Amino acid sequence: MSWFRVLAACGLAISAALVGFDALAAGGPLGQPHEWQFGLQDPVTPVKEQIESFHNLLLIIITAITLFVMGLLLYVIVRFGAARNPVPSRTAHNTLIEVMWTILPIMILIVIAIPSFKLLYFSDRVPKAEMTIKATGHQWYWSYEYPDNGNFGFDAILIQDSDLKQGQLRLLETDNRVVVPVDTTVRVIVTAADVLHAWFVPSFGVQKEGVPGRANETWFKAEKIGTFYGQCSELCGQNHGFMPIVVQVVSKDDFTKWAADAKKKFSAVDAPSARVAAAAE
């Protein structure tokens, strides 16, 4: 049975190479997609780190299974072909094989299920938050409220191609950015004003549905300073692809200064958005 060991070794080697190439190809600009990207965006939160670790585990498992099945098929084709077996065997049952093909898949599913359940619990259970942000999806822009930092709110609307500045990303830039401090547990309350939306930031490992009349919550703790991009991931209408999300992670001192300025710049959450109302006219 040495060929089984060879196949297993090849599977592990290929999987390790794919994981290594995945990490190498993912190393582009932080928090945004880049050319020739092969893997996931670089993680900047504990949740995303566990998601990537689980992804790499699954990559090894599915590669090993694929190579194992391919090896069995090749073995059957060569060993039991018509040239070697002009009179085929009429064996109908094999107790050992039937037990193995029942137990092995169960064991594989257990290996997958344990980290999967741990990840689901870790990502879904919001720890004690240090600050809260409310994100409301509209057709087709996001509005944000900071109840813990001055009770102000603002809208974040896509910057059109004609207004883009040097270095800004097409279809991913907004006129106002969500600003949060680094190394801070942030609870995000997600809802919607009209239809279903979804608040999705790949580098954070965060994706939460916004449902009209309902408040869902998620969380993240950004461990790196930078600008991170996302988009609505729910099919919310004809302009679904034009409501991006931009989160700027800054130092705690810079956030304190930003919050003080934002409280003066933006309206209180009870006030309607004059800018959006004017745009609707």
GROMACS .gro file of N, CA and C in nm, residues 3-16 63-64 67:
model
   51
    3TRP      N    1   0.176   0.308  -0.237
    3TRP     CA    2   0.129   0.413  -0.328
    3TRP      C    3   0.030   0.507  -0.260
    4PHE      N    4  -0.039   0.457  -0.155
    4PHE     CA    5  -0.127   0.544  -0.078
    4PHE      C    6  -0.044   0.652  -0.007
    5ARG      N    7   0.068   0.610   0.047
    5ARG     CA    8   0.155   0.705   0.115
    5ARG      C    9   0.211   0.809   0.017
    6VAL      N   10   0.244   0.762  -0.103
    6VAL     CA   11   0.295   0.854  -0.205
    6VAL      C   12   0.190   0.959  -0.241
    7LEU      N   13   0.065   0.911  -0.262
    7LEU     CA   14  -0.043   1.004  -0.295
    7LEU      C   15  -0.068   1.103  -0.182
    8ALA      N   16  -0.067   1.053  -0.057
    8ALA     CA   17  -0.088   1.141   0.058
    8ALA      C   18   0.022   1.246   0.067
    9ALA      N   19   0.147   1.202   0.045
    9ALA     CA   20   0.259   1.296   0.050
    9ALA      C   21   0.247   1.401  -0.060
   10CYS      N   22   0.209   1.356  -0.181
   10CYS     CA   23   0.191   1.451  -0.293
   10CYS      C   24   0.080   1.552  -0.261
   11GLY      N   25  -0.029   1.501  -0.202
   11GLY     CA   26  -0.139   1.590  -0.168
   11GLY      C   27  -0.098   1.695  -0.068
   12LEU      N   28  -0.025   1.654   0.036
   12LEU     CA   29   0.021   1.751   0.136
   12LEU      C   30   0.118   1.851   0.076
   13ALA      N   31   0.207   1.802  -0.012
   13ALA     CA   32   0.305   1.892  -0.074
   13ALA      C   33   0.236   1.996  -0.162
   14ILE      N   34   0.139   1.950  -0.243
   14ILE     CA   35   0.068   2.043  -0.331
   14ILE      C   36  -0.014   2.142  -0.250
   15SER      N   37  -0.079   2.093  -0.145
   15SER     CA   38  -0.159   2.182  -0.061
   15SER      C   39  -0.073   2.287   0.007
   16ALA      N   40   0.043   2.243   0.058
   16ALA     CA   41   0.134   2.338   0.121
   16ALA      C   42   0.182   2.443   0.022
   63THR      N   43  -0.771   1.898  -0.127
   63THR     CA   44  -0.667   1.857  -0.218
   63THR      C   45  -0.630   1.711  -0.195
   64ALA      N   46  -0.617   1.671  -0.068
   64ALA     CA   47  -0.584   1.532  -0.035
   64ALA      C   48  -0.695   1.438  -0.082
   67LEU      N   49  -0.683   1.405  -0.472
   67LEU     CA   50  -0.573   1.321  -0.516
   67LEU      C   51  -0.596   1.175  -0.481
   0.00000   0.00000   0.00000
